Tab-separated table of C-alpha atoms in Angstrom:
chain	number	residue	atom	x	y	z
A	1	UNK	CA	28.078	-18.815	19.069
A	2	UNK	CA	25.491	-19.104	16.419
A	3	UNK	CA	26.319	-17.374	12.585
A	4	UNK	CA	24.987	-14.259	12.000
A	5	UNK	CA	23.436	-15.177	8.633
A	6	UNK	CA	21.545	-17.698	7.819
A	7	UNK	CA	20.137	-18.549	3.972
A	8	UNK	CA	16.834	-19.231	3.492
A	9	UNK	CA	16.336	-20.126	-0.415
A	10	UNK	CA	16.261	-23.473	0.165
A	11	UNK	CA	13.215	-23.268	1.897
A	12	UNK	CA	10.865	-21.251	-0.009
A	13	UNK	CA	7.663	-23.391	-0.832
A	14	UNK	CA	7.833	-24.197	2.805
A	15	UNK	CA	7.978	-20.723	4.261
A	16	UNK	CA	5.510	-19.474	1.394
A	17	UNK	CA	2.893	-22.107	2.493
A	18	UNK	CA	3.297	-21.124	5.717
A	19	UNK	CA	2.168	-16.807	4.385
A	20	UNK	CA	-0.581	-18.533	2.486
A	21	UNK	CA	-2.170	-19.843	5.497
A	22	UNK	CA	-1.828	-16.745	7.722
A	23	UNK	CA	-5.539	-14.104	7.178
A	24	UNK	CA	-4.975	-12.612	4.055
A	25	UNK	CA	-6.343	-9.314	5.354
A	26	UNK	CA	-3.758	-8.853	8.434
A	27	UNK	CA	-5.105	-5.923	9.341
A	28	UNK	CA	-8.451	-6.682	9.808
A	29	UNK	CA	-8.559	-8.836	13.532
A	30	UNK	CA	-4.352	-8.404	14.596
A	31	UNK	CA	-4.406	-10.357	17.309
A	32	UNK	CA	-5.986	-13.324	15.690
A	33	UNK	CA	-3.411	-12.337	12.934
A	34	UNK	CA	-0.457	-12.147	15.512
A	35	UNK	CA	-1.208	-15.330	17.533
A	36	UNK	CA	-1.827	-17.306	13.582
A	37	UNK	CA	1.685	-15.830	13.237
A	38	UNK	CA	3.002	-17.863	16.420
A	39	UNK	CA	1.044	-20.792	16.042
A	40	UNK	CA	3.017	-20.890	12.036
A	41	UNK	CA	6.805	-19.903	13.600
A	42	UNK	CA	6.665	-23.602	15.399
A	43	UNK	CA	5.913	-24.609	11.535
A	44	UNK	CA	9.375	-23.353	10.590
A	45	UNK	CA	11.766	-25.241	8.575
A	46	UNK	CA	14.382	-27.131	11.350
A	47	UNK	CA	17.301	-25.139	10.432
A	48	UNK	CA	15.804	-22.048	10.490
A	49	UNK	CA	13.857	-22.837	14.162
A	50	UNK	CA	16.595	-24.145	15.442
A	51	UNK	CA	19.404	-20.866	14.226
A	52	UNK	CA	16.482	-18.642	15.776
A	53	UNK	CA	16.463	-20.356	18.891
A	54	UNK	CA	20.611	-20.624	19.547
A	55	UNK	CA	20.260	-16.844	19.017
A	56	UNK	CA	17.498	-15.601	21.020
A	57	UNK	CA	18.977	-18.090	23.870
A	58	UNK	CA	23.195	-16.872	23.754
A	59	UNK	CA	23.027	-13.373	21.083
A	60	UNK	CA	26.315	-13.495	19.244
A	61	UNK	CA	29.543	-11.799	18.365
A	62	UNK	CA	28.034	-8.994	15.278
A	63	UNK	CA	24.246	-9.186	17.783
A	64	UNK	CA	22.366	-8.941	14.812
A	65	UNK	CA	21.337	-12.636	12.643
A	66	UNK	CA	20.356	-11.791	9.461
A	67	UNK	CA	18.356	-14.015	7.209
A	68	UNK	CA	18.122	-14.100	3.175
A	69	UNK	CA	16.314	-15.714	0.625
A	70	UNK	CA	12.925	-15.095	2.106
A	71	UNK	CA	10.398	-14.982	-0.629
A	72	UNK	CA	8.532	-11.598	-1.455
A	73	UNK	CA	6.542	-10.773	-4.236
A	74	UNK	CA	7.754	-9.874	-7.577
A	75	UNK	CA	8.269	-5.490	-7.946
A	76	UNK	CA	5.728	-5.269	-10.686
A	77	UNK	CA	3.157	-7.067	-8.197
A	78	UNK	CA	3.954	-4.692	-5.176
A	79	UNK	CA	1.550	-1.715	-4.659
A	80	UNK	CA	4.317	1.305	-5.218
A	81	UNK	CA	6.393	2.811	-1.670
A	82	UNK	CA	4.399	4.528	0.756
A	83	UNK	CA	4.460	7.606	0.949
A	84	UNK	CA	2.457	8.013	4.579
A	85	UNK	CA	1.043	6.244	7.196
A	86	UNK	CA	-0.600	4.962	8.226
A	87	UNK	CA	-1.508	1.674	5.828
A	88	UNK	CA	-4.681	1.171	4.486
A	89	UNK	CA	-6.836	-1.349	6.519
A	90	UNK	CA	-7.730	-3.326	4.084
A	91	UNK	CA	-4.260	-3.917	2.448
A	92	UNK	CA	-3.493	-7.325	1.645
A	93	UNK	CA	-0.654	-9.303	3.377
A	94	UNK	CA	2.511	-8.448	1.914
A	95	UNK	CA	5.500	-11.488	2.138
A	96	UNK	CA	7.737	-9.920	4.024
A	97	UNK	CA	4.921	-8.594	6.583
A	98	UNK	CA	4.229	-12.487	6.687
A	99	UNK	CA	8.138	-13.038	7.379
A	100	UNK	CA	8.246	-10.519	9.806
A	101	UNK	CA	5.574	-12.688	11.917
A	102	UNK	CA	5.839	-15.188	11.685
A	103	UNK	CA	9.807	-15.257	13.014
A	104	UNK	CA	8.868	-12.372	15.502
A	105	UNK	CA	6.135	-15.688	16.307
A	106	UNK	CA	9.160	-17.482	17.018
A	107	UNK	CA	10.994	-14.980	19.029
A	108	UNK	CA	8.057	-13.274	20.851
A	109	UNK	CA	5.492	-11.538	21.499
A	110	UNK	CA	5.260	-8.950	18.649
A	111	UNK	CA	4.199	-5.440	20.735
A	112	UNK	CA	3.688	-1.536	20.293
A	113	UNK	CA	4.419	1.008	22.246
A	114	UNK	CA	3.401	4.114	23.801
A	115	UNK	CA	6.522	5.612	23.238
A	116	UNK	CA	5.895	8.709	25.619
A	117	UNK	CA	5.557	10.733	22.951
A	118	UNK	CA	1.988	12.281	22.922
A	119	UNK	CA	-0.167	11.718	19.447
A	120	UNK	CA	3.590	12.137	17.896
A	121	UNK	CA	3.765	9.135	17.058
A	122	UNK	CA	1.143	6.232	15.699
A	123	UNK	CA	1.092	3.313	18.114
A	124	UNK	CA	1.151	0.634	16.008
A	125	UNK	CA	2.721	-2.668	15.824
A	126	UNK	CA	3.405	-2.971	11.987
A	127	UNK	CA	5.477	-0.787	10.970
A	128	UNK	CA	6.627	0.582	7.371
A	129	UNK	CA	9.857	2.677	6.838
A	130	UNK	CA	9.893	4.322	3.037
A	131	UNK	CA	11.466	7.697	2.124
A	132	UNK	CA	9.046	10.826	3.653
A	133	UNK	CA	9.668	14.702	2.551
A	134	UNK	CA	10.099	16.522	5.150
A	135	UNK	CA	11.006	13.882	8.258
A	136	UNK	CA	12.559	14.361	11.438
A	137	UNK	CA	16.343	13.808	10.350
A	138	UNK	CA	16.469	11.877	13.507
A	139	UNK	CA	13.169	9.694	12.401
A	140	UNK	CA	13.134	6.288	10.625
A	141	UNK	CA	11.802	8.451	7.389
A	142	UNK	CA	15.052	10.264	6.535
A	143	UNK	CA	16.942	9.444	3.750
A	144	UNK	CA	19.306	12.784	2.548
A	145	UNK	CA	20.437	12.433	6.427
A	146	UNK	CA	22.742	10.122	7.911
A	147	UNK	CA	20.826	8.487	10.961
A	148	UNK	CA	22.956	8.211	14.138
A	149	UNK	CA	23.883	5.257	15.886
A	150	UNK	CA	21.793	4.784	19.090
A	151	UNK	CA	18.875	2.158	20.941
A	152	UNK	CA	14.704	1.848	20.187
A	153	UNK	CA	12.558	2.851	22.855
A	154	UNK	CA	15.754	3.417	25.874
A	155	UNK	CA	13.752	5.670	27.676
A	156	UNK	CA	11.062	3.184	27.465
A	157	UNK	CA	11.201	0.993	31.410
A	158	UNK	CA	9.537	-2.531	29.401
A	159	UNK	CA	12.295	-1.206	26.120
A	160	UNK	CA	12.504	-3.972	23.178
A	161	UNK	CA	14.581	-6.982	23.606
A	162	UNK	CA	14.548	-7.292	19.506
A	163	UNK	CA	13.905	-4.823	16.710
A	164	UNK	CA	12.718	-7.073	12.160
A	165	UNK	CA	13.584	-5.000	9.682
A	166	UNK	CA	12.272	-7.750	6.553
A	167	UNK	CA	12.741	-5.963	2.905
A	168	UNK	CA	10.647	-5.800	0.352
A	169	UNK	CA	12.238	-3.421	-1.522
A	170	UNK	CA	15.666	-2.216	-1.387
A	171	UNK	CA	17.312	1.689	-1.422
A	172	UNK	CA	17.953	2.373	-5.620
A	173	UNK	CA	21.743	3.061	-5.299
A	174	UNK	CA	21.982	0.042	-2.480
A	175	UNK	CA	23.823	2.880	-0.075
A	176	UNK	CA	21.180	3.055	2.552
A	177	UNK	CA	22.961	-0.423	5.138
A	178	UNK	CA	21.514	-0.852	8.574
A	179	UNK	CA	24.933	0.890	10.323
A	180	UNK	CA	25.240	-1.549	13.560
A	181	UNK	CA	27.205	-1.759	16.568
A	182	UNK	CA	27.485	-4.355	18.735
A	183	UNK	CA	28.905	-3.605	22.324
A	184	UNK	CA	29.944	-7.442	22.491
A	185	UNK	CA	32.897	-5.854	19.955
A	186	UNK	CA	33.161	-2.621	21.122
A	187	UNK	CA	34.093	-3.661	25.340
A	188	UNK	CA	37.332	-4.274	24.777
A	189	UNK	CA	38.400	-0.880	23.021
A	190	UNK	CA	36.906	0.235	26.748
A	191	UNK	CA	39.761	0.983	28.813
A	192	UNK	CA	38.730	-0.057	32.727
A	193	UNK	CA	38.601	3.695	34.072
A	194	UNK	CA	34.975	4.143	31.079
A	195	UNK	CA	33.507	0.682	31.406
A	196	UNK	CA	32.952	1.663	35.634
A	197	UNK	CA	31.903	5.112	34.765
A	198	UNK	CA	28.779	4.125	32.545
A	199	UNK	CA	28.116	1.095	35.202
A	200	UNK	CA	27.481	3.935	36.934
A	201	UNK	CA	25.897	6.669	36.168
A	202	UNK	CA	22.666	7.025	35.877
A	203	UNK	CA	22.536	9.442	32.695
A	204	UNK	CA	19.202	11.546	31.164
A	205	UNK	CA	17.268	11.956	28.431
A	206	UNK	CA	14.869	14.511	27.738
A	207	UNK	CA	12.313	12.082	26.066
A	208	UNK	CA	9.429	14.371	25.374
A	209	UNK	CA	10.701	18.142	23.008
A	210	UNK	CA	7.108	19.393	24.878
A	211	UNK	CA	7.990	19.261	28.582
A	212	UNK	CA	10.943	19.902	29.715
A	213	UNK	CA	10.940	18.655	32.785
A	214	UNK	CA	9.790	14.676	30.888
A	215	UNK	CA	13.210	13.042	31.770
A	216	UNK	CA	13.856	8.960	31.571
A	217	UNK	CA	17.123	8.221	33.107
A	218	UNK	CA	19.419	6.077	31.330
A	219	UNK	CA	22.932	3.782	32.332
A	220	UNK	CA	24.770	3.213	28.587
A	221	UNK	CA	25.973	-0.012	30.418
A	222	UNK	CA	24.158	-2.588	32.601
A	223	UNK	CA	23.549	-5.847	33.570
A	224	UNK	CA	26.649	-8.392	33.765
A	225	UNK	CA	30.420	-6.038	33.462
A	226	UNK	CA	31.704	-8.288	31.431
A	227	UNK	CA	28.887	-9.265	29.012
A	228	UNK	CA	26.932	-5.886	29.388
A	229	UNK	CA	23.660	-4.527	27.378
A	230	UNK	CA	24.270	-1.153	25.510
A	231	UNK	CA	21.147	1.573	25.943
A	232	UNK	CA	22.503	4.699	23.398
A	233	UNK	CA	21.511	7.149	21.723
A	234	UNK	CA	24.000	10.124	21.357
A	235	UNK	CA	22.055	12.753	21.039
A	236	UNK	CA	19.976	12.674	24.033
A	237	UNK	CA	22.217	11.597	26.619
A	238	UNK	CA	22.828	14.692	28.436
A	239	UNK	CA	26.708	14.316	29.975
A	240	UNK	CA	26.614	16.603	32.469
A	241	UNK	CA	30.769	16.829	33.657
A	242	UNK	CA	33.698	16.457	31.891
A	243	UNK	CA	33.503	12.619	32.590
A	244	UNK	CA	29.980	12.314	30.972
A	245	UNK	CA	31.712	13.804	28.088
A	246	UNK	CA	34.738	11.573	27.649
A	247	UNK	CA	32.965	8.929	28.442
A	248	UNK	CA	30.241	9.080	26.021
A	249	UNK	CA	32.910	9.949	23.492
A	250	UNK	CA	35.140	6.655	24.414
A	251	UNK	CA	31.259	4.955	23.003
A	252	UNK	CA	30.272	5.980	20.850
A	253	UNK	CA	33.707	5.903	19.271
A	254	UNK	CA	34.691	2.524	19.990
A	255	UNK	CA	30.964	1.857	18.223
A	256	UNK	CA	31.661	3.466	15.206
A	257	UNK	CA	35.148	1.250	15.119
A	258	UNK	CA	33.344	-1.608	16.118
A	259	UNK	CA	30.433	-0.599	12.959
A	260	UNK	CA	29.577	-3.389	10.209
A	261	UNK	CA	27.326	-1.943	6.875
A	262	UNK	CA	24.456	-4.416	6.722
A	263	UNK	CA	22.558	-3.435	3.513
A	264	UNK	CA	18.549	-4.980	2.802
A	265	UNK	CA	17.658	-5.961	-0.370
A	266	UNK	CA	14.554	-7.807	-1.369
A	267	UNK	CA	14.095	-11.250	0.732
A	268	UNK	CA	15.711	-10.401	3.578
A	269	UNK	CA	14.902	-10.298	6.949
A	270	UNK	CA	17.775	-8.774	10.556
A	271	UNK	CA	17.018	-9.832	14.078
A	272	UNK	CA	17.879	-7.092	15.736
A	273	UNK	CA	18.948	-7.573	18.846
A	274	UNK	CA	17.988	-4.282	20.859
A	275	UNK	CA	20.188	-5.285	24.761
A	276	UNK	CA	23.524	-5.910	22.311
A	277	UNK	CA	23.945	-3.410	19.355
A	278	UNK	CA	23.312	0.123	18.831
A	279	UNK	CA	22.602	0.859	14.814
A	280	UNK	CA	21.695	3.976	12.303
A	281	UNK	CA	21.827	4.501	8.720
A	282	UNK	CA	23.861	5.747	5.623
A	283	UNK	CA	21.756	8.247	3.821
A	284	UNK	CA	20.214	7.189	0.270
A	285	UNK	CA	18.735	8.777	-2.392
A	286	UNK	CA	15.220	8.364	-2.725
A	287	UNK	CA	13.608	9.574	-5.920
A	288	UNK	CA	9.811	9.020	-5.301
A	289	UNK	CA	8.572	7.084	-8.135
A	290	UNK	CA	6.757	4.549	-6.630
A	291	UNK	CA	9.888	1.713	-6.381
A	292	UNK	CA	11.907	3.266	-3.471
A	293	UNK	CA	13.030	1.840	0.092
A	294	UNK	CA	10.715	0.050	2.026
A	295	UNK	CA	11.157	-1.989	4.712
A	296	UNK	CA	8.758	-3.260	7.313
A	297	UNK	CA	9.341	-3.098	11.159
A	298	UNK	CA	8.387	-4.793	14.894
A	299	UNK	CA	9.784	-5.363	18.249
A	300	UNK	CA	9.545	-7.746	20.267
A	301	UNK	CA	9.104	-8.250	23.134
A	302	UNK	CA	10.981	-11.515	25.821
A	303	UNK	CA	11.380	-12.661	30.132
A	304	UNK	CA	14.874	-10.857	29.763
A	305	UNK	CA	15.199	-7.901	32.287
A	306	UNK	CA	11.468	-8.040	33.928
A	307	UNK	CA	9.562	-6.982	29.733
A	308	UNK	CA	7.082	-9.746	30.116
A	309	UNK	CA	5.316	-9.943	33.796
A	310	UNK	CA	2.230	-13.240	32.786
A	311	UNK	CA	-0.514	-12.494	30.688
A	312	UNK	CA	0.312	-10.320	28.141
A	313	UNK	CA	-0.383	-11.043	24.200
A	314	UNK	CA	0.964	-10.551	21.046
A	315	UNK	CA	-0.501	-7.117	19.609
A	316	UNK	CA	-0.591	-6.190	23.133
A	317	UNK	CA	-0.116	-1.817	23.167
A	318	UNK	CA	2.913	-1.945	26.583
A	319	UNK	CA	1.747	2.015	27.767
A	320	UNK	CA	4.856	4.656	28.315
A	321	UNK	CA	6.454	4.081	31.045
A	322	UNK	CA	9.833	5.616	31.177
A	323	UNK	CA	13.285	4.325	32.177
A	324	UNK	CA	14.505	5.185	36.218
């Protein structure tokens, strides 16, 4: 299996040339922007392209691929870290947005999701993560509390294959590590009894606090018994029996035992295999000085597990369908 880190500094000039070939105002026409990014992905440096293709085909033991040393603007040329959404429609393209979209175009289709929370979530392809005052403790905008292990959109029938996080700014103190727990590492720590229970059991997950009947149905482990996918969010899965509780606790403990912190710094891009990973984030201290941690995020769909049926485009919004 491929290495989990690719050093990209040697390709800086080639990557800057790709970024400069993209439209300068991406939100003016996102469909055209993502199509340009998909075409430019074919011109990525061969070693980088090969690493992405290998990860896309086989994954790796760690469950993520980290691209280091991508081109990022000098800090004083970046806008202040945002404190509220949405992003300005006329904001000029940032290098780490460009890298996010070209790499995403190499892996599959950059996709927006209706997450099933009514109008409380912004439906967009290009997300941004930064500290937000009074953020919900389970959201990416929190900083004071640890963001607990979860699989993104585990309640969605068309759960994305990859989560991409690119970093324009790290946090001031270097504490905001992304916590990555790979099921390929955790599986050997689970007893046969626990594995069987997690494969056989369908757990309910409430996805809208305003509607107690709004339920998705989630299998924590599914796919091949000897190399399964994971779909996990300990905060939301409802244990109904002592066996349920014990199995979920065992899975949570196994993922915690194999957890690896990945600290994103300027110029890093992290690709998380959302079928093989549960992830979280360590707490950190925001200073509200315009220089706080600033990540760009996107979801990517591939042809795995019925994510695509034909005719989809990068930039599409996937309607919400609860997992059954």
